[in-house]
Tab-separated table of C-alpha atoms in Angstrom:
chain	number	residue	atom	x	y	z
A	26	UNK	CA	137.951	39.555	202.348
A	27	UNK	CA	140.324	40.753	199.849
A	28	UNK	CA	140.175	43.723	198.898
A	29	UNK	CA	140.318	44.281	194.578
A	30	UNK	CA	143.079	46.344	193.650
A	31	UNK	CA	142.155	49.152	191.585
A	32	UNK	CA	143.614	48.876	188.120
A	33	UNK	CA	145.870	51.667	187.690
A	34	UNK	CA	144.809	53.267	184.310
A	35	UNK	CA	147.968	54.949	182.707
A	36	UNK	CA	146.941	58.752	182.013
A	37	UNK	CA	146.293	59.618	178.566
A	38	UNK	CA	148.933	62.111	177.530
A	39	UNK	CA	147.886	64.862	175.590
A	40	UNK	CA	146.540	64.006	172.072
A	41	UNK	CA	149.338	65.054	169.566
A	42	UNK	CA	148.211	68.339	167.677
A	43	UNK	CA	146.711	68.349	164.799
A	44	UNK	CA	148.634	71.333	163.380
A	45	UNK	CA	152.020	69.579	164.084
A	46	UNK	CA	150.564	66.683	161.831
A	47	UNK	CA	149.212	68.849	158.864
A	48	UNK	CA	148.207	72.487	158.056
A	49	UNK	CA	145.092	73.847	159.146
A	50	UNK	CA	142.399	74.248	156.259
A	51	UNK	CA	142.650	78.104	156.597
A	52	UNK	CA	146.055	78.027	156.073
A	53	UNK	CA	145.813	75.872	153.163
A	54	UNK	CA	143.402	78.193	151.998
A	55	UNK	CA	146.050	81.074	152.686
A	56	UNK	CA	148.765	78.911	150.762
A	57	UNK	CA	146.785	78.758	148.081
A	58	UNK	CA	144.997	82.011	147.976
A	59	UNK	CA	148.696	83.302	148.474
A	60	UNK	CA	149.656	81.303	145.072
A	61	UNK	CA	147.233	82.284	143.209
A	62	UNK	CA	147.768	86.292	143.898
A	63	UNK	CA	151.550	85.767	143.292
A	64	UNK	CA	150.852	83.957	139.953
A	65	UNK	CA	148.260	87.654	138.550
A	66	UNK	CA	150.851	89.835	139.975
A	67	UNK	CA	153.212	88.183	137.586
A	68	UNK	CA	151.046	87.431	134.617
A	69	UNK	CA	150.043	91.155	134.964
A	70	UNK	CA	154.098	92.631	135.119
A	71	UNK	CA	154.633	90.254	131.653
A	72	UNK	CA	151.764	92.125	130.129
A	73	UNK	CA	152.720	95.914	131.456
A	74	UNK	CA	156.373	94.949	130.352
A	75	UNK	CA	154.970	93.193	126.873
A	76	UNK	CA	152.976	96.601	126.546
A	77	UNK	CA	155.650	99.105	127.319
A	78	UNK	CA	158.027	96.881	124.497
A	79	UNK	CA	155.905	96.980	122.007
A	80	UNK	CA	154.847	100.300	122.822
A	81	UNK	CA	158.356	101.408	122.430
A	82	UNK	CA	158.499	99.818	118.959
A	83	UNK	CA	155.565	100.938	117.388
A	84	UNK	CA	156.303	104.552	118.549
A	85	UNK	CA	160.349	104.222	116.958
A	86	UNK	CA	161.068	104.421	120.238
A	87	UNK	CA	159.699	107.562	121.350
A	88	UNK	CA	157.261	106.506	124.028
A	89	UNK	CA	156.577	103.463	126.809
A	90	UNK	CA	153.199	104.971	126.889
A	91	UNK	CA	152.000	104.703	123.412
A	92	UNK	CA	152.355	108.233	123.209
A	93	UNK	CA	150.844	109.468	126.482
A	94	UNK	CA	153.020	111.224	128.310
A	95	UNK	CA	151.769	113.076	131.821
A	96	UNK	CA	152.793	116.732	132.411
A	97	UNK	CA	154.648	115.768	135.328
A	98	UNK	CA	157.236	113.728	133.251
A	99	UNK	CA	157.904	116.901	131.476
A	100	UNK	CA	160.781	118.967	132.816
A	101	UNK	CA	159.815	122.385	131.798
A	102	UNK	CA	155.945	122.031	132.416
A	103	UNK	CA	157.060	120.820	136.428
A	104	UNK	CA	159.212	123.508	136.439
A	105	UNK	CA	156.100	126.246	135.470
A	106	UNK	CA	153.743	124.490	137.739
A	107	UNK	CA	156.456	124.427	140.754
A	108	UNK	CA	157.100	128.206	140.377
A	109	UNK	CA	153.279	128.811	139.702
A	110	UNK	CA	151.796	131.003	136.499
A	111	UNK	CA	153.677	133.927	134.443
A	112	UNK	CA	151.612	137.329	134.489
A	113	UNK	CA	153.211	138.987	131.981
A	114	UNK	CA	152.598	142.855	130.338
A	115	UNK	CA	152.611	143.429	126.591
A	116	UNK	CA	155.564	144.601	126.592
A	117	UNK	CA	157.390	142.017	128.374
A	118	UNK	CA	155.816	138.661	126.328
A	119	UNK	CA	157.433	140.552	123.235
A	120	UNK	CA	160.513	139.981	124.710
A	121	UNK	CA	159.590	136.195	124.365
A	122	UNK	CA	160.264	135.809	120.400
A	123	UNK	CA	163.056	133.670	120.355
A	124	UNK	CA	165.552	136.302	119.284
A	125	UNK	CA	167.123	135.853	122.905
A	126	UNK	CA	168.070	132.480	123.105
A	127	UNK	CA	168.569	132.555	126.747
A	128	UNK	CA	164.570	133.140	126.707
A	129	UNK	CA	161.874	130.721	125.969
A	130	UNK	CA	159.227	131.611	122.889
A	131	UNK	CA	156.223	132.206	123.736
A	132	UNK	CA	153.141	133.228	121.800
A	133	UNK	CA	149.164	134.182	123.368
A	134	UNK	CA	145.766	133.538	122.420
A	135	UNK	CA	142.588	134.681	123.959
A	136	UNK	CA	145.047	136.357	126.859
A	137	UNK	CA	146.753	132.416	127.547
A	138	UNK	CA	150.615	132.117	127.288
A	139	UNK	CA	151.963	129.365	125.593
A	140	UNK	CA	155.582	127.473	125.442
A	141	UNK	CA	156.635	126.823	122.676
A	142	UNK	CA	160.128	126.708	122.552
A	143	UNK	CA	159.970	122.498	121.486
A	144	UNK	CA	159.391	123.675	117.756
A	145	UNK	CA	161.913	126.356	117.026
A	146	UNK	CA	161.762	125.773	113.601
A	147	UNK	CA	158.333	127.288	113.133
A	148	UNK	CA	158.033	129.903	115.583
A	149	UNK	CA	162.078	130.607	116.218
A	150	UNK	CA	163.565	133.230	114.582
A	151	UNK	CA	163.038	132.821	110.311
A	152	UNK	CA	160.365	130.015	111.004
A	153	UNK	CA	156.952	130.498	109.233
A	154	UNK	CA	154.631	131.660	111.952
A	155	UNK	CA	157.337	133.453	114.559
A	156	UNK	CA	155.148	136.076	113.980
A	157	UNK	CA	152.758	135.064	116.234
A	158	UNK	CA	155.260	134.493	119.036
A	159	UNK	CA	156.009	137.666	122.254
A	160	UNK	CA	152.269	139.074	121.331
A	161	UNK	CA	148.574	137.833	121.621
A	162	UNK	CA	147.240	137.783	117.682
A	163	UNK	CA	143.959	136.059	118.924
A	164	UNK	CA	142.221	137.955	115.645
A	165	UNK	CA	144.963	136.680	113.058
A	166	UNK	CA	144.060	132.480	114.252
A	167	UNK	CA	140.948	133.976	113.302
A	168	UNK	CA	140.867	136.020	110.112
A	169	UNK	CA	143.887	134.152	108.697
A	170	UNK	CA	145.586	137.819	107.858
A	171	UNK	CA	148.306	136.909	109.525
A	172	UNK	CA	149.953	139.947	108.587
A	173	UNK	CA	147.392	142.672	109.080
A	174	UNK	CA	145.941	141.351	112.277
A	175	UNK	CA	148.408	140.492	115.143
A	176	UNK	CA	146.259	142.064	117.889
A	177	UNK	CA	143.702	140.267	120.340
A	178	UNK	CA	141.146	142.740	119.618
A	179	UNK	CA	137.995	140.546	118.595
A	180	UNK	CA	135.769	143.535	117.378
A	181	UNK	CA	134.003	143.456	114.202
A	182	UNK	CA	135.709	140.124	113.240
A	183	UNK	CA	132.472	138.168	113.700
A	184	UNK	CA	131.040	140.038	110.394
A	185	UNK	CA	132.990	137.255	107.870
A	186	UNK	CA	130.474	134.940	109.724
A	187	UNK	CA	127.478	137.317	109.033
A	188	UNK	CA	125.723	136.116	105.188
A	189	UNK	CA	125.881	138.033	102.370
A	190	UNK	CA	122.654	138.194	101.188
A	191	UNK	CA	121.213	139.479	97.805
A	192	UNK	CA	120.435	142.748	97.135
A	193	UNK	CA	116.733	141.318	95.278
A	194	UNK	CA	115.676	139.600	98.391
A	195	UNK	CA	116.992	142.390	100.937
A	196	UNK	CA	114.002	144.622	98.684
A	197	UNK	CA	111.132	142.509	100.054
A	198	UNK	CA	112.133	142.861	103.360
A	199	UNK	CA	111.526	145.456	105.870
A	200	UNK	CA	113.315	148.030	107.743
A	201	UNK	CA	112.233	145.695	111.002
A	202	UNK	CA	112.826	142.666	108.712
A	203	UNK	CA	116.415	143.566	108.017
A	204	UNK	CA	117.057	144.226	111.676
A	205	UNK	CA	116.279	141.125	113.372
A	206	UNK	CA	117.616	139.089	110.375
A	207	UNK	CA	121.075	140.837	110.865
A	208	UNK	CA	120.643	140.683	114.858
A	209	UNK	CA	120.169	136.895	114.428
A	210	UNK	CA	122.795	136.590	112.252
A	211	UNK	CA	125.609	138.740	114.383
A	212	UNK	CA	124.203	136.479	117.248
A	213	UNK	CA	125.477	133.391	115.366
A	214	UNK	CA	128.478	135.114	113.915
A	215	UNK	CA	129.911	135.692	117.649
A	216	UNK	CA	129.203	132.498	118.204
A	217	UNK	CA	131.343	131.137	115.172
A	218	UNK	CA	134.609	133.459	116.580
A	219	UNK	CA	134.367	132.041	119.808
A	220	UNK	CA	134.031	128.773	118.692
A	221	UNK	CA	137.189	129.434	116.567
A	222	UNK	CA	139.353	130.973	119.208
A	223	UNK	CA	138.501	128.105	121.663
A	224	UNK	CA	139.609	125.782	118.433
A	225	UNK	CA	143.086	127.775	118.418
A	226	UNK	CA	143.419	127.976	122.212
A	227	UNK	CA	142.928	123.869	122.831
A	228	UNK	CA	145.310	123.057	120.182
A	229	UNK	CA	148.162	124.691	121.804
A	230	UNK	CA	146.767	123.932	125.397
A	231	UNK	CA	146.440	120.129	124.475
A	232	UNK	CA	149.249	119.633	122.352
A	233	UNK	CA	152.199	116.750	123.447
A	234	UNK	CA	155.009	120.123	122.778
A	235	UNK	CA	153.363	123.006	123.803
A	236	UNK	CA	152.351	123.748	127.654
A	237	UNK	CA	150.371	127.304	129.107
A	238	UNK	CA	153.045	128.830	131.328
A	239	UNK	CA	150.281	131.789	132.362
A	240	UNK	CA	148.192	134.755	130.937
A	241	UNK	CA	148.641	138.159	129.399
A	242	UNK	CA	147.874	141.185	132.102
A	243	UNK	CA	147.108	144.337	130.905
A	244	UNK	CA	146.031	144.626	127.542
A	245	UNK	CA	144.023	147.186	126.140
A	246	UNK	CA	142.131	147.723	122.921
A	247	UNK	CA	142.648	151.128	120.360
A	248	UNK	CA	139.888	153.793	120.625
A	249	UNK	CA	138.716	153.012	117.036
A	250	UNK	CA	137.756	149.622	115.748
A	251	UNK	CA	139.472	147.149	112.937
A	252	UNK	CA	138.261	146.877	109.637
A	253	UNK	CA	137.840	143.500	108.860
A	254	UNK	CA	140.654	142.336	105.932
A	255	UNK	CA	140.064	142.183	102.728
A	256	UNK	CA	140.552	138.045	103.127
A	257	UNK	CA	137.973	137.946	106.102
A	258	UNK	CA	135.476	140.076	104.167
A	259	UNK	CA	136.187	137.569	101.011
A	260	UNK	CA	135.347	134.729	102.769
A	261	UNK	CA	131.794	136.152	103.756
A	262	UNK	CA	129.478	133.237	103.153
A	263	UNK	CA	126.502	134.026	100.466
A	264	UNK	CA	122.917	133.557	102.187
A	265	UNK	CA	121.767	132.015	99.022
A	266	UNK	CA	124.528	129.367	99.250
A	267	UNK	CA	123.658	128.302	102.621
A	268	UNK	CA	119.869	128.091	101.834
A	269	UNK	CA	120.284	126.038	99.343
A	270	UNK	CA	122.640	123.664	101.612
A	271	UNK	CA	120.272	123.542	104.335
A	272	UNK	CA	117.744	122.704	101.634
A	273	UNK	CA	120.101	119.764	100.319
A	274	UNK	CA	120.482	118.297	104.190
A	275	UNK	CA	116.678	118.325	104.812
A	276	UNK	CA	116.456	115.779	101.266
């Protein structure tokens, strides 16, 4: 009996990969995902360098920014924050006028130091307000005496806020009247000074030039108070003025 030969069956060899044939759906995902992140990252540096162009032109070439400009791009201002605050005595922030050019100006408000040296043809030496510069004249930004008041001391300014009122109606009132009426009113009057000082003190503290370097240490005020100036006390508001504007605003 003859024996059947087994039919040799030639061993499959291993199936080719499919990776050598083609790429892997992931990483056609990747390749494409990859694509599509180069093609924002460049549509987004033609815009930022668009922006910064035109920027440049519609500022005459003063700013990439359109005029914003952090305080760390600013020389000086790094400088001041590096080295940390000024603390400077009366007496030493008037040596901060601008007549020593070796010296930065500097003026104060509300006990704040400010730079500012950038415009040296308004507070250097001859320019319109370098009075205000190497001394804190907090109540001149105020009372607009510019002259008469270059001092921080505050007291008695808030009384060109405080109404004139008519002698007529002050007759009907009284004594108790008169009191609360004027305590109300000085209330409000404080109010209006310290909203004007903060006014003053945000200009200079948010203003593109100008930069606080530190504060004023030491000051002191006289043993007798101001008198307010004769431009202060003219610009006392009349009560029957602002009765009949508050009348006009509730129509």
């Amino acid at each position: 009996m003859s024996s059947l030969r087994q039919r040799q069956v030639p061993a499959a060899g291993p199936e080719p990969s499919k990776q050598t044939q083609s790429s892997s759906p992931r990483q056609q995902r990747n390749e494409k995902k990859g694509t599509s992140i180069l093609d924002i990252i460049r549509v987004l540096v033609t815009l930022i360098v668009a922006s910064c162009g035109l920027s440049y032109y519609m500022t005459s070439s003063e700013s990439f920014l359109w005029g914003y400009r952090p305080w760390y791009t600013r020389w000086p201002v790094l400088v001041r924050y590096v080295q940390g605050p000024l603390l400077l005595y009366p007496e030493q922030l008037s040596l901060y006028n601008g007549t020593d050019t070796s010296l930065p100006i500097y003026l104060a408000i509300n006990g704040s130091i400010f730079d500012v040296s950038a415009n040296p043809l308004v507070y250097g030496p001859g320019g319109h307000y370098n009075f205000f510069t190497g001394k804190d004249a907090t109540r001149a930004f105020v009372t607009g005496c510019f002259q008469e008041d270059q001092t921080h001391d505050l007291r008695g300014v808030e009384e060109m806020f405080m109404p004139v009122d008519d002698a007529a109606e002050l007759e009907t009132l009284s004594s108790g009247e008169r009191k609360i009426r004027r305590e109300q009113d000085r209330r409000v009057a404080r109010a209006s000074v310290q909203k004007q000082v903060a006014h003053w003190e945000n200009f200079f503290r948010d203003h593109k030039k100008y930069f606080e370097v530190g504060k004023v240490v030491g000051l002191t005020l006289p043993m007798e108070e101001r008198e307010l100036c004769e431009a202060a006390r003219q610009q006392r508001p009349k009560r029957s003025s602002m009765e009949k504007k508050g009348k006009k605003r509730g129509d």
